[in-house]
PDB file of C-alpha atoms in Angstrom:
ATOM      1  CA  MET A 222      15.425 -51.067  -1.999  1.00  0.00           C
ATOM      2  CA  THR A 223      17.038 -48.432   0.174  1.00  0.00           C
ATOM      3  CA  PRO A 224      19.105 -45.417  -0.837  1.00  0.00           C
ATOM      4  CA  HIS A 225      22.197 -47.387   0.142  1.00  0.00           C
ATOM      5  CA  GLY A 226      21.466 -50.425  -1.929  1.00  0.00           C
ATOM      6  CA  PRO A 227      19.324 -53.480  -1.845  1.00  0.00           C
ATOM      7  CA  VAL A 228      18.103 -54.797   1.542  1.00  0.00           C
ATOM      8  CA  MET A 229      19.712 -58.090   2.351  1.00  0.00           C
ATOM      9  CA  GLU A 230      17.590 -60.595   4.170  1.00  0.00           C
ATOM     10  CA  PRO A 231      19.423 -62.776   6.674  1.00  0.00           C
ATOM     11  CA  ARG A 232      19.786 -66.309   5.436  1.00  0.00           C
ATOM     12  CA  ALA A 233      17.053 -68.541   6.672  1.00  0.00           C
ATOM     13  CA  GLY A 234      19.506 -71.092   8.062  1.00  0.00           C
ATOM     14  CA  TRP A 235      21.315 -68.578  10.241  1.00  0.00           C
ATOM     15  CA  ARG A 236      18.534 -66.726  12.012  1.00  0.00           C
ATOM     16  CA  ALA A 237      19.070 -65.839  15.656  1.00  0.00           C
ATOM     17  CA  GLU A 238      16.099 -67.944  16.758  1.00  0.00           C
ATOM     18  CA  ARG A 239      17.709 -71.077  15.341  1.00  0.00           C
ATOM     19  CA  TRP A 240      21.004 -70.316  17.094  1.00  0.00           C
ATOM     20  CA  ILE A 241      19.142 -69.910  20.358  1.00  0.00           C
ATOM     21  CA  VAL A 242      17.281 -73.205  19.905  1.00  0.00           C
ATOM     22  CA  ALA A 243      20.525 -74.984  18.969  1.00  0.00           C
ATOM     23  CA  ALA A 244      22.318 -73.542  22.008  1.00  0.00           C
ATOM     24  CA  ALA A 245      19.432 -74.532  24.287  1.00  0.00           C
ATOM     25  CA  GLY A 246      19.418 -78.043  22.834  1.00  0.00           C
ATOM     26  CA  LEU A 247      23.156 -78.343  23.309  1.00  0.00           C
ATOM     27  CA  ALA A 248      22.828 -77.080  26.901  1.00  0.00           C
ATOM     28  CA  VAL A 249      20.146 -79.714  27.608  1.00  0.00           C
ATOM     29  CA  CYS A 250      22.415 -82.432  26.171  1.00  0.00           C
ATOM     30  CA  ILE A 251      25.346 -81.271  28.305  1.00  0.00           C
ATOM     31  CA  VAL A 252      23.210 -81.185  31.453  1.00  0.00           C
ATOM     32  CA  GLY A 253      21.899 -84.661  30.641  1.00  0.00           C
ATOM     33  CA  LEU A 254      25.426 -85.971  30.121  1.00  0.00           C
ATOM     34  CA  LEU A 255      26.612 -84.442  33.393  1.00  0.00           C
ATOM     35  CA  SER A 256      23.609 -85.927  35.207  1.00  0.00           C
ATOM     36  CA  TRP A 257      24.353 -89.360  33.774  1.00  0.00           C
ATOM     37  CA  MET A 258      28.042 -89.089  34.772  1.00  0.00           C
ATOM     38  CA  HIS A 259      27.009 -88.058  38.287  1.00  0.00           C
ATOM     39  CA  ALA A 260      24.644 -91.039  38.574  1.00  0.00           C
ATOM     40  CA  VAL A 261      27.338 -93.479  37.408  1.00  0.00           C
ATOM     41  CA  GLN A 262      29.903 -92.011  39.793  1.00  0.00           C
ATOM     42  CA  ASP A 263      27.406 -92.055  42.663  1.00  0.00           C
ATOM     43  CA  ALA A 264      26.622 -95.743  42.026  1.00  0.00           C
ATOM     44  CA  ALA A 265      30.333 -96.598  41.907  1.00  0.00           C
ATOM     45  CA  LEU A 266      30.917 -94.698  45.151  1.00  0.00           C
ATOM     46  CA  ARG A 267      28.040 -96.509  46.881  1.00  0.00           C
ATOM     47  CA  GLN A 268      29.376 -99.868  45.673  1.00  0.00           C
ATOM     48  CA  SER A 269      32.910 -99.067  46.881  1.00  0.00           C
ATOM     49  CA  THR A 270      31.611 -97.888  50.235  1.00  0.00           C
ATOM     50  CA  ALA A 271      29.613-101.095  50.684  1.00  0.00           C
ATOM     51  CA  TYR A 272      32.640-103.188  49.668  1.00  0.00           C
ATOM     52  CA  LEU A 273      34.895-101.381  52.142  1.00  0.00           C
ATOM     53  CA  GLY A 274      32.267-101.764  54.860  1.00  0.00           C
ATOM     54  CA  GLU A 275      32.164-105.521  54.269  1.00  0.00           C
ATOM     55  CA  LEU A 276      35.949-105.697  54.326  1.00  0.00           C
ATOM     56  CA  ARG A 277      36.052-103.676  57.553  1.00  0.00           C
ATOM     57  CA  GLN A 278      33.503-106.009  59.147  1.00  0.00           C
ATOM     58  CA  ALA A 279      35.531-109.037  58.044  1.00  0.00           C
ATOM     59  CA  ARG A 280      38.629-107.542  59.698  1.00  0.00           C
ATOM     60  CA  ILE A 281      36.658-106.975  62.905  1.00  0.00           C
ATOM     61  CA  ASP A 282      35.335-110.546  62.805  1.00  0.00           C
ATOM     62  CA  LEU A 283      38.853-111.854  62.219  1.00  0.00           C
ATOM     63  CA  THR A 284      40.247-109.989  65.205  1.00  0.00           C
ATOM     64  CA  LYS A 285      37.350-110.836  67.515  1.00  0.00           C
ATOM     65  CA  GLY A 286      37.386-114.448  66.399  1.00  0.00           C
ATOM     66  CA  PHE A 287      41.108-114.741  66.935  1.00  0.00           C
ATOM     67  CA  MET A 288      40.778-113.262  70.417  1.00  0.00           C
ATOM     68  CA  GLN A 289      37.814-115.498  71.317  1.00  0.00           C
ATOM     69  CA  ALA A 290      39.483-118.640  69.969  1.00  0.00           C
ATOM     70  CA  SER A 291      42.810-117.842  71.623  1.00  0.00           C
ATOM     71  CA  LEU A 292      41.417-117.031  75.041  1.00  0.00           C
ATOM     72  CA  GLY A 293      38.450-119.403  75.020  1.00  0.00           C
ATOM     73  CA  ALA A 294      40.413-122.563  75.787  1.00  0.00           C
ATOM     74  CA  ASP A 295      40.329-121.882  79.539  1.00  0.00           C
ATOM     75  CA  PRO A 296      37.035-123.125  81.039  1.00  0.00           C
ATOM     76  CA  HIS A 297      36.921-120.122  83.399  1.00  0.00           C
ATOM     77  CA  SER A 298      37.372-117.636  80.580  1.00  0.00           C
ATOM     78  CA  PRO A 299      34.427-115.430  79.533  1.00  0.00           C
ATOM     79  CA  PHE A 300      35.423-116.094  75.920  1.00  0.00           C
ATOM     80  CA  SER A 301      34.120-118.969  73.828  1.00  0.00           C
ATOM     81  CA  HIS A 302      36.460-121.019  71.672  1.00  0.00           C
ATOM     82  CA  GLU A 303      33.550-122.193  69.481  1.00  0.00           C
ATOM     83  CA  ALA A 304      32.289-118.629  68.958  1.00  0.00           C
ATOM     84  CA  GLY A 305      35.826-117.631  68.011  1.00  0.00           C
ATOM     85  CA  LYS A 306      36.061-120.417  65.440  1.00  0.00           C
ATOM     86  CA  ALA A 307      32.706-119.391  63.980  1.00  0.00           C
ATOM     87  CA  LEU A 308      33.833-115.750  63.697  1.00  0.00           C
ATOM     88  CA  LEU A 309      37.090-116.832  62.061  1.00  0.00           C
ATOM     89  CA  ARG A 310      35.231-118.963  59.493  1.00  0.00           C
ATOM     90  CA  GLN A 311      32.885-116.060  58.797  1.00  0.00           C
ATOM     91  CA  ALA A 312      35.802-113.658  58.358  1.00  0.00           C
ATOM     92  CA  LEU A 313      37.610-116.040  55.999  1.00  0.00           C
ATOM     93  CA  ARG A 314      34.478-116.427  53.855  1.00  0.00           C
ATOM     94  CA  SER A 315      34.124-112.641  53.704  1.00  0.00           C
ATOM     95  CA  PHE A 316      37.775-112.254  52.732  1.00  0.00           C
ATOM     96  CA  GLU A 317      37.411-114.885  50.011  1.00  0.00           C
ATOM     97  CA  ALA A 318      34.349-113.067  48.621  1.00  0.00           C
ATOM     98  CA  SER A 319      36.299-109.804  48.711  1.00  0.00           C
ATOM     99  CA  ALA A 320      39.224-111.362  46.879  1.00  0.00           C
ATOM    100  CA  ALA A 321      36.840-112.634  44.200  1.00  0.00           C
ATOM    101  CA  ARG A 322      35.494-109.091  43.680  1.00  0.00           C
ATOM    102  CA  LEU A 323      38.905-107.547  43.061  1.00  0.00           C
ATOM    103  CA  GLY A 324      38.777-108.741  39.464  1.00  0.00           C
ATOM    104  CA  PRO A 325      41.472-109.150  36.823  1.00  0.00           C
ATOM    105  CA  ALA A 326      42.781-105.583  37.145  1.00  0.00           C
ATOM    106  CA  ALA A 327      44.363-106.460  40.487  1.00  0.00           C
ATOM    107  CA  ALA A 328      45.354-110.052  39.693  1.00  0.00           C
ATOM    108  CA  HIS A 329      48.675-109.888  41.551  1.00  0.00           C
ATOM    109  CA  GLU A 330      47.129-108.397  44.685  1.00  0.00           C
ATOM    110  CA  THR A 331      44.273-110.877  44.497  1.00  0.00           C
ATOM    111  CA  GLU A 332      46.705-113.789  44.344  1.00  0.00           C
ATOM    112  CA  LEU A 333      48.665-112.492  47.348  1.00  0.00           C
ATOM    113  CA  PHE A 334      45.428-111.969  49.259  1.00  0.00           C
ATOM    114  CA  ARG A 335      44.263-115.512  48.447  1.00  0.00           C
ATOM    115  CA  ARG A 336      47.602-116.923  49.591  1.00  0.00           C
ATOM    116  CA  SER A 337      47.288-115.059  52.889  1.00  0.00           C
ATOM    117  CA  ILE A 338      43.784-116.446  53.340  1.00  0.00           C
ATOM    118  CA  GLU A 339      44.899-120.001  52.543  1.00  0.00           C
ATOM    119  CA  ASN A 340      47.950-119.765  54.811  1.00  0.00           C
ATOM    120  CA  PHE A 341      45.859-118.495  57.713  1.00  0.00           C
ATOM    121  CA  HIS A 342      43.205-121.141  57.050  1.00  0.00           C
ATOM    122  CA  LEU A 343      45.781-123.973  57.090  1.00  0.00           C
ATOM    123  CA  LEU A 344      47.407-122.723  60.286  1.00  0.00           C
ATOM    124  CA  LEU A 345      44.008-122.305  61.888  1.00  0.00           C
ATOM    125  CA  HIS A 346      43.089-125.859  60.920  1.00  0.00           C
ATOM    126  CA  GLU A 347      46.295-127.179  62.532  1.00  0.00           C
ATOM    127  CA  TRP A 348      45.604-125.087  65.616  1.00  0.00           C
ATOM    128  CA  ASN A 349      42.031-126.423  65.854  1.00  0.00           C
ATOM    129  CA  GLU A 350      43.254-130.002  65.496  1.00  0.00           C
ATOM    130  CA  GLY A 351      44.741-129.832  68.976  1.00  0.00           C
ATOM    131  CA  ARG A 352      48.165-128.303  68.439  1.00  0.00           C
ATOM    132  CA  ARG A 353      47.198-125.274  70.519  1.00  0.00           C
ATOM    133  CA  GLN A 354      50.030-125.852  72.960  1.00  0.00           C
ATOM    134  CA  ASP A 355      52.694-125.601  70.232  1.00  0.00           C
ATOM    135  CA  PRO A 356      54.300-122.134  70.698  1.00  0.00           C
ATOM    136  CA  SER A 357      55.754-122.030  67.181  1.00  0.00           C
ATOM    137  CA  LEU A 358      52.303-122.656  65.703  1.00  0.00           C
ATOM    138  CA  ALA A 359      50.821-119.926  67.896  1.00  0.00           C
ATOM    139  CA  VAL A 360      53.467-117.471  66.688  1.00  0.00           C
ATOM    140  CA  SER A 361      52.951-118.530  63.059  1.00  0.00           C
ATOM    141  CA  LEU A 362      49.205-118.091  63.445  1.00  0.00           C
ATOM    142  CA  ARG A 363      49.627-114.610  64.906  1.00  0.00           C
ATOM    143  CA  ILE A 364      51.990-113.629  62.098  1.00  0.00           C
ATOM    144  CA  ALA A 365      49.534-114.986  59.511  1.00  0.00           C
ATOM    145  CA  HIS A 366      46.712-113.115  61.266  1.00  0.00           C
ATOM    146  CA  THR A 367      48.650-109.858  61.105  1.00  0.00           C
ATOM    147  CA  GLY A 368      49.609-110.445  57.466  1.00  0.00           C
ATOM    148  CA  LEU A 369      46.031-111.176  56.469  1.00  0.00           C
ATOM    149  CA  GLU A 370      44.755-108.126  58.292  1.00  0.00           C
ATOM    150  CA  MET A 371      47.387-105.927  56.626  1.00  0.00           C
ATOM    151  CA  ARG A 372      46.473-107.298  53.165  1.00  0.00           C
ATOM    152  CA  ALA A 373      42.828-106.529  53.845  1.00  0.00           C
ATOM    153  CA  ALA A 374      43.611-102.957  54.836  1.00  0.00           C
TER     154      ALA A 374
END
């Protein structure tokens, strides 16, 4: 006892050491949560970057293939019609895989993208069947090419 009254002991549950331990534990949890969020975001960013890289390569293949196939009909041309067709098939497969990855959240865009792919594929098939001399088909194919490339962008 003191001259001013009885000495009051701090409650055992509220000691400063326990507050410090609780604060340190909470800080560790927060740092762990932030680290986990960073890892998830980093993985999503890497996946998006890879997806965009594949889409960019498909656009390049589409353009190169279209150029090769268009200019490769002349026997004196340095371009190869067969190489162009192969690049176009490769680009269409890449676009179809990309459309499949868009998922249900972008169902409308996916459907438009698939239609562009199918339209270009049908026109390309007609063009490969020997209707290369038809100017209206050539124009339609170029329009479909541009539309598909714009959808992929």
